[in-house]
């Protein structure tokens, strides 16, 4: 019997399901941050601290159990930790000034930034279709900012323009962090990168909290309504960081990027049904433009998809083989690992 078409295979449906899972996780982090901002809790770094601690404990423990040697110098992970912590800080801070939907849409700015950075530093080649997609995507983002500045008949935050600019700045830092992580994963392995990001992220967050957020944490009235979104944000972030590599193994980065698009629509539904807010019509135009641009740059022919999937599968097989040899000979370093893309 002939094998089923590629789009009917089990891994495709699993990939779609996991894609919607991480999309809901991203929406959950936005919902939690928006809810904390609504309750007057302004501690962006503290929100991310628990996530870094979980990464350090889970992946750091795995690293110690396997007795793997570090393959990348620690100070490179320190730089990565600083960039990642500040990216989370700035984006979470934006919820104090603008709406949930604006943050979710403008966060897509990291994607064209990733394209530019990988083109310059990783020598990734992009065709004309990619740059057309970026242009359409940027047009959608401009519409979001325009809507926040000019619309006055909906809840939008005390300073939407400032919030929008914070999200754009944070998205640029996310792009730097993602490209750096991609390079590190290719040079090292996923467990080491996640472990070191967790360790240095937790240290940097702790220092920043002691400087910027002590007063805020002491003055906050920690009711169940404030604690639950706080913990929910960290757990959603940890699950997101842990699930993305699985999606890459099954169906590649294209399915991941397309799946994350639906997080914007989940955010709109939350805003309509949970907050009972009126959504400006320009948001839907902006989403359509952003989605169209992302589809254009993400589209690949069937031949290229097959090649990408084969490369990811081969990299994962090499990592498993190296892990087996490491278990037999303690102290041996890791081999290549699967690519990781959070954009």
Coordinates of C-alpha atoms in Angstrom, one line a residue:
X1 CA 0.0 0.0 0.0
X2 CA 1.3 3.4 -0.9
X3 CA 2.2 5.7 2.0
X4 CA -0.3 8.5 2.8
X5 CA 0.4 12.0 1.5
X6 CA 2.7 14.1 3.6
X7 CA -0.1 16.3 4.9
X8 CA -2.0 13.2 6.2
X9 CA 0.8 11.7 8.2
X10 CA 0.7 11.5 11.9
X11 CA 3.6 13.8 12.5
X12 CA 1.9 16.6 10.7
X13 CA -1.1 16.4 13.0
X14 CA 1.1 16.2 16.0
X15 CA 3.0 19.2 14.8
X16 CA -0.2 21.2 14.3
X17 CA -1.4 20.3 17.8
X18 CA 1.9 21.2 19.4
X19 CA 2.0 24.4 17.3
X20 CA -1.3 25.5 18.8
X21 CA -0.1 24.4 22.2
X22 CA 2.9 26.8 22.1
X23 CA 0.7 29.5 20.5
X24 CA -1.6 29.2 23.5
X25 CA 1.4 29.4 25.8
X26 CA 2.5 32.6 24.3
X27 CA -1.0 34.0 24.6
X28 CA -1.1 32.9 28.2
X29 CA 2.1 34.8 29.0
X30 CA 0.5 37.9 27.5
X31 CA -2.7 37.4 29.4
X32 CA -0.8 36.9 32.7
X33 CA 1.3 40.0 32.2
X34 CA -1.8 42.1 31.2
X35 CA -3.7 40.8 34.3
X36 CA -0.8 41.7 36.6
X37 CA -0.5 45.1 35.1
X38 CA -4.3 45.6 35.5
X39 CA -3.9 44.8 39.2
X40 CA -1.0 47.3 39.6
X41 CA 1.8 44.7 39.9
X42 CA 4.8 46.2 38.2
X43 CA 7.7 43.7 38.5
X44 CA 8.7 42.6 35.0
X45 CA 12.0 41.0 36.0
X46 CA 10.5 39.1 38.9
X47 CA 8.0 37.5 36.5
X48 CA 10.8 35.9 34.5
X49 CA 12.9 34.9 37.4
X50 CA 11.0 31.7 38.2
X51 CA 11.2 30.6 34.5
X52 CA 15.0 30.9 34.6
X53 CA 15.2 29.0 37.8
X54 CA 13.2 26.2 36.3
X55 CA 15.4 26.1 33.3
X56 CA 18.5 26.0 35.5
X57 CA 17.2 23.2 37.7
X58 CA 15.7 21.0 35.0
X59 CA 18.3 21.4 32.2
X60 CA 21.2 22.0 34.6
X61 CA 20.4 18.9 36.5
X62 CA 20.3 17.0 33.2
X63 CA 23.7 18.4 32.3
X64 CA 25.2 17.4 35.6
X65 CA 23.7 13.9 35.4
X66 CA 25.2 13.3 32.0
X67 CA 28.5 14.8 33.2
X68 CA 28.9 16.8 30.0
X69 CA 31.7 19.3 29.6
X70 CA 31.0 22.9 28.5
X71 CA 31.5 23.4 24.8
X72 CA 31.1 27.2 24.8
X73 CA 32.8 29.7 27.1
X74 CA 30.7 30.9 30.1
X75 CA 31.0 34.6 29.3
X76 CA 29.2 34.1 26.0
X77 CA 26.2 32.7 27.9
X78 CA 26.5 35.7 30.3
X79 CA 26.0 38.0 27.3
X80 CA 23.1 35.9 26.1
X81 CA 21.5 36.0 29.5
X82 CA 21.7 39.8 29.7
X83 CA 20.1 40.2 26.3
X84 CA 17.3 37.6 27.1
X85 CA 16.5 39.1 30.5
X86 CA 16.3 42.6 29.2
X87 CA 14.1 41.5 26.3
X88 CA 11.7 39.9 28.7
X89 CA 11.8 43.0 31.0
X90 CA 11.1 45.5 28.3
X91 CA 8.2 43.5 26.7
X92 CA 6.6 42.8 30.0
X93 CA 7.0 46.4 31.0
X94 CA 5.1 47.4 27.9
X95 CA 1.9 45.9 29.3
X96 CA 1.9 48.8 31.8
X97 CA 1.3 51.2 28.9
X98 CA -0.4 49.6 26.0
X99 CA -3.0 46.9 25.2
X100 CA -2.6 43.1 25.1
X101 CA -3.4 42.9 21.4
X102 CA -0.8 45.5 20.5
X103 CA 1.9 43.7 22.4
X104 CA 1.0 40.4 20.7
X105 CA 1.0 41.9 17.2
X106 CA 4.1 44.1 17.6
X107 CA 6.1 41.3 19.0
X108 CA 6.2 39.9 15.5
X109 CA 8.7 42.6 14.7
X110 CA 11.3 40.1 16.0
X111 CA 10.8 38.1 12.8
X112 CA 12.1 40.6 10.2
X113 CA 14.9 41.4 12.7
X114 CA 15.9 37.8 12.8
X115 CA 16.0 37.7 9.0
X116 CA 18.4 40.7 8.9
X117 CA 20.6 39.3 11.7
X118 CA 20.9 35.8 10.2
X119 CA 21.5 37.3 6.8
X120 CA 24.4 39.4 8.1
X121 CA 26.0 37.2 10.7
X122 CA 24.9 33.6 9.9
X123 CA 25.1 34.2 6.1
X124 CA 21.6 32.8 5.6
X125 CA 20.4 33.4 2.0
X126 CA 17.0 35.0 1.4
X127 CA 15.2 35.4 -1.9
X128 CA 13.1 38.3 -3.0
X129 CA 9.9 36.7 -1.6
X130 CA 11.4 36.8 1.9
X131 CA 11.9 40.6 1.7
X132 CA 8.5 41.2 0.2
X133 CA 7.0 39.3 3.2
X134 CA 9.0 41.5 5.6
X135 CA 7.7 44.6 3.9
X136 CA 4.1 43.5 4.2
X137 CA 4.7 42.5 7.8
X138 CA 6.1 45.9 8.7
X139 CA 3.1 47.6 7.1
X140 CA 0.9 45.6 9.5
X141 CA 2.9 46.7 12.5
X142 CA 2.7 50.4 11.4
X143 CA -1.1 50.0 11.4
X144 CA -1.0 48.8 15.0
X145 CA 0.9 51.8 16.1
X146 CA -1.3 54.2 14.1
X147 CA -4.4 52.5 15.6
X148 CA -3.1 52.9 19.2
X149 CA -2.3 56.6 18.7
X150 CA -5.5 57.7 17.0
X151 CA -8.2 55.4 18.4
X152 CA -9.9 56.8 21.5
X153 CA -13.0 54.6 21.8
X154 CA -11.4 51.6 23.6
X155 CA -9.3 50.6 26.5
X156 CA -5.7 50.9 25.3
X157 CA -3.4 51.8 28.3
X158 CA -2.2 55.1 29.7
X159 CA 0.6 55.6 27.1
X160 CA 0.1 53.4 24.1
X161 CA 2.8 54.9 21.9
X162 CA 5.4 54.4 24.7
X163 CA 4.2 50.8 25.1
X164 CA 4.4 50.1 21.4
X165 CA 8.0 51.5 21.2
X166 CA 8.9 49.3 24.2
X167 CA 7.6 46.2 22.5
X168 CA 9.5 47.0 19.3
X169 CA 12.7 47.5 21.3
X170 CA 12.1 44.3 23.2
X171 CA 11.4 42.4 20.0
X172 CA 14.8 43.5 18.6
X173 CA 16.5 42.1 21.7
X174 CA 14.5 38.9 21.3
X175 CA 15.8 38.7 17.7
X176 CA 19.4 39.1 19.0
X177 CA 18.8 36.4 21.6
X178 CA 17.2 34.0 19.2
X179 CA 20.0 34.3 16.6
X180 CA 22.6 33.9 19.3
X181 CA 20.8 30.8 20.6
X182 CA 20.6 29.3 17.1
X183 CA 24.3 29.8 16.7
X184 CA 25.0 28.3 20.2
X185 CA 22.8 25.3 19.6
X186 CA 24.6 24.5 16.3
X187 CA 27.9 24.7 18.1
X188 CA 26.8 23.0 21.3
X189 CA 23.5 21.3 22.3
X190 CA 20.1 22.3 23.4
X191 CA 20.5 21.1 27.0
X192 CA 23.6 23.1 27.6
X193 CA 22.2 26.3 26.1
X194 CA 19.0 26.0 28.1
X195 CA 20.8 25.2 31.3
X196 CA 23.3 28.1 31.0
X197 CA 20.6 30.5 29.9
X198 CA 18.6 29.5 33.0
X199 CA 21.7 29.9 35.3
X200 CA 22.8 33.3 34.1
X201 CA 19.3 34.5 33.5
X202 CA 18.4 33.7 37.1
X203 CA 21.6 35.5 38.4
X204 CA 21.0 38.6 36.3
X205 CA 17.3 38.7 37.2
X206 CA 18.2 38.4 40.9
X207 CA 20.6 41.4 40.7
X208 CA 18.2 43.5 38.7
X209 CA 15.3 42.7 41.1
X210 CA 17.5 43.8 44.1
X211 CA 18.2 47.1 42.4
X212 CA 14.9 48.0 40.6
X213 CA 12.0 46.0 42.1
X214 CA 12.5 45.6 45.9
X215 CA 10.1 48.4 46.8
X216 CA 7.5 47.2 44.3
X217 CA 7.6 43.7 45.6
X218 CA 7.3 44.9 49.2
X219 CA 4.4 47.2 48.5
X220 CA 2.4 44.6 46.4
X221 CA -0.5 43.0 48.1
X222 CA 0.0 39.3 47.2
X223 CA -3.5 38.0 46.9
X224 CA -4.4 34.8 45.0
X225 CA -5.4 37.1 42.1
X226 CA -1.8 38.4 41.8
X227 CA 0.1 35.1 42.7
X228 CA -1.7 32.9 40.2
X229 CA -0.9 35.0 37.1
X230 CA 2.7 35.4 38.4
X231 CA 3.2 31.6 38.6
X232 CA 1.3 31.0 35.4
X233 CA 3.5 33.3 33.4
X234 CA 6.7 31.4 34.6
X235 CA 5.2 28.0 33.9
X236 CA 4.0 29.0 30.4
X237 CA 7.4 30.4 29.5
X238 CA 9.2 27.3 30.7
X239 CA 6.9 25.0 28.8
X240 CA 7.3 27.2 25.7
X241 CA 11.1 27.0 25.9
X242 CA 10.9 23.2 26.3
X243 CA 8.4 22.5 23.6
X244 CA 9.8 24.5 20.6
X245 CA 12.7 22.1 19.9
X246 CA 10.2 19.2 19.6
X247 CA 8.2 21.1 17.0
X248 CA 11.4 21.8 15.1
X249 CA 12.2 18.1 15.1
X250 CA 8.8 17.0 13.8
X251 CA 8.0 19.6 11.1
X252 CA 10.6 22.4 11.1
X253 CA 10.7 26.1 11.8
X254 CA 8.1 27.0 9.1
X255 CA 5.2 25.2 10.9
X256 CA 6.4 26.8 14.2
X257 CA 6.3 30.4 12.8
X258 CA 2.9 29.8 11.1
X259 CA 1.5 28.3 14.3
X260 CA 2.6 31.2 16.4
X261 CA 0.5 33.5 14.2
X262 CA -2.6 32.3 15.8
X263 CA -1.5 33.6 19.2
X264 CA -2.6 37.1 17.9
X265 CA -6.1 35.8 17.3
X266 CA -6.2 34.1 20.7
X267 CA -5.2 37.4 22.2
X268 CA -8.1 39.2 20.4
X269 CA -10.5 36.6 21.7
X270 CA -9.2 37.1 25.2
X271 CA -9.6 40.8 24.9
X272 CA -13.2 40.5 23.6
X273 CA -14.5 37.9 26.0
X274 CA -12.3 38.2 29.1
X275 CA -11.9 42.0 29.2
X276 CA -15.1 42.9 27.3
X277 CA -13.1 45.5 25.4
X278 CA -14.0 46.9 22.0
X279 CA -11.3 45.9 19.4
X280 CA -10.6 48.6 16.8
X281 CA -11.2 47.5 13.2
X282 CA -7.6 48.4 12.3
X283 CA -6.4 45.5 14.5
X284 CA -7.9 43.0 12.1
X285 CA -6.4 44.8 9.1
X286 CA -3.1 44.8 10.9
X287 CA -3.4 41.1 11.7
X288 CA -4.2 40.3 8.1
X289 CA -1.2 42.3 6.9
X290 CA 1.1 40.7 9.4
X291 CA -0.2 37.2 8.7
X292 CA 0.1 37.7 5.0
X293 CA 3.7 38.9 5.3
X294 CA 4.7 36.0 7.5
X295 CA 3.1 33.5 5.2
X296 CA 5.0 35.0 2.2
X297 CA 8.4 34.8 3.9
X298 CA 7.7 31.4 5.6
X299 CA 6.4 29.7 2.4
X300 CA 8.8 27.1 1.0
X301 CA 8.4 24.6 -1.8
X302 CA 7.9 20.9 -1.0
X303 CA 11.5 20.1 -2.0
X304 CA 12.9 22.6 0.5
X305 CA 10.6 21.5 3.3
X306 CA 11.8 17.9 2.8
X307 CA 15.4 19.0 2.8
X308 CA 14.9 21.0 6.0
X309 CA 13.1 18.2 7.8
X310 CA 15.9 15.7 6.8
X311 CA 18.5 18.1 8.1
X312 CA 16.7 18.5 11.5
X313 CA 16.2 14.7 11.8
X314 CA 19.8 14.0 10.9
X315 CA 21.0 16.5 13.5
X316 CA 18.8 14.9 16.2
X317 CA 20.0 11.5 15.3
X318 CA 23.6 12.7 15.6
X319 CA 22.9 14.2 19.0
X320 CA 21.3 10.9 20.2
X321 CA 24.3 8.9 18.9
X322 CA 26.7 11.3 20.6
X323 CA 24.7 11.1 23.9
X324 CA 25.0 7.3 23.8
X325 CA 28.8 7.5 23.3
X326 CA 29.0 10.0 26.1
X327 CA 27.2 7.6 28.4
X328 CA 29.8 4.9 27.6
X329 CA 32.8 7.2 27.9
X330 CA 32.3 9.8 30.7
X331 CA 33.6 13.3 29.9
X332 CA 33.2 13.2 26.2
X333 CA 31.7 16.4 24.7
X334 CA 28.5 16.7 22.7
X335 CA 28.1 16.7 19.0
X336 CA 25.8 18.7 16.7
X337 CA 22.3 19.4 17.9
X338 CA 19.0 20.4 16.4
X339 CA 18.4 24.0 15.4
X340 CA 16.2 26.1 17.6
X341 CA 14.1 29.0 16.4
X342 CA 11.9 31.1 18.7
X343 CA 11.1 33.8 16.2

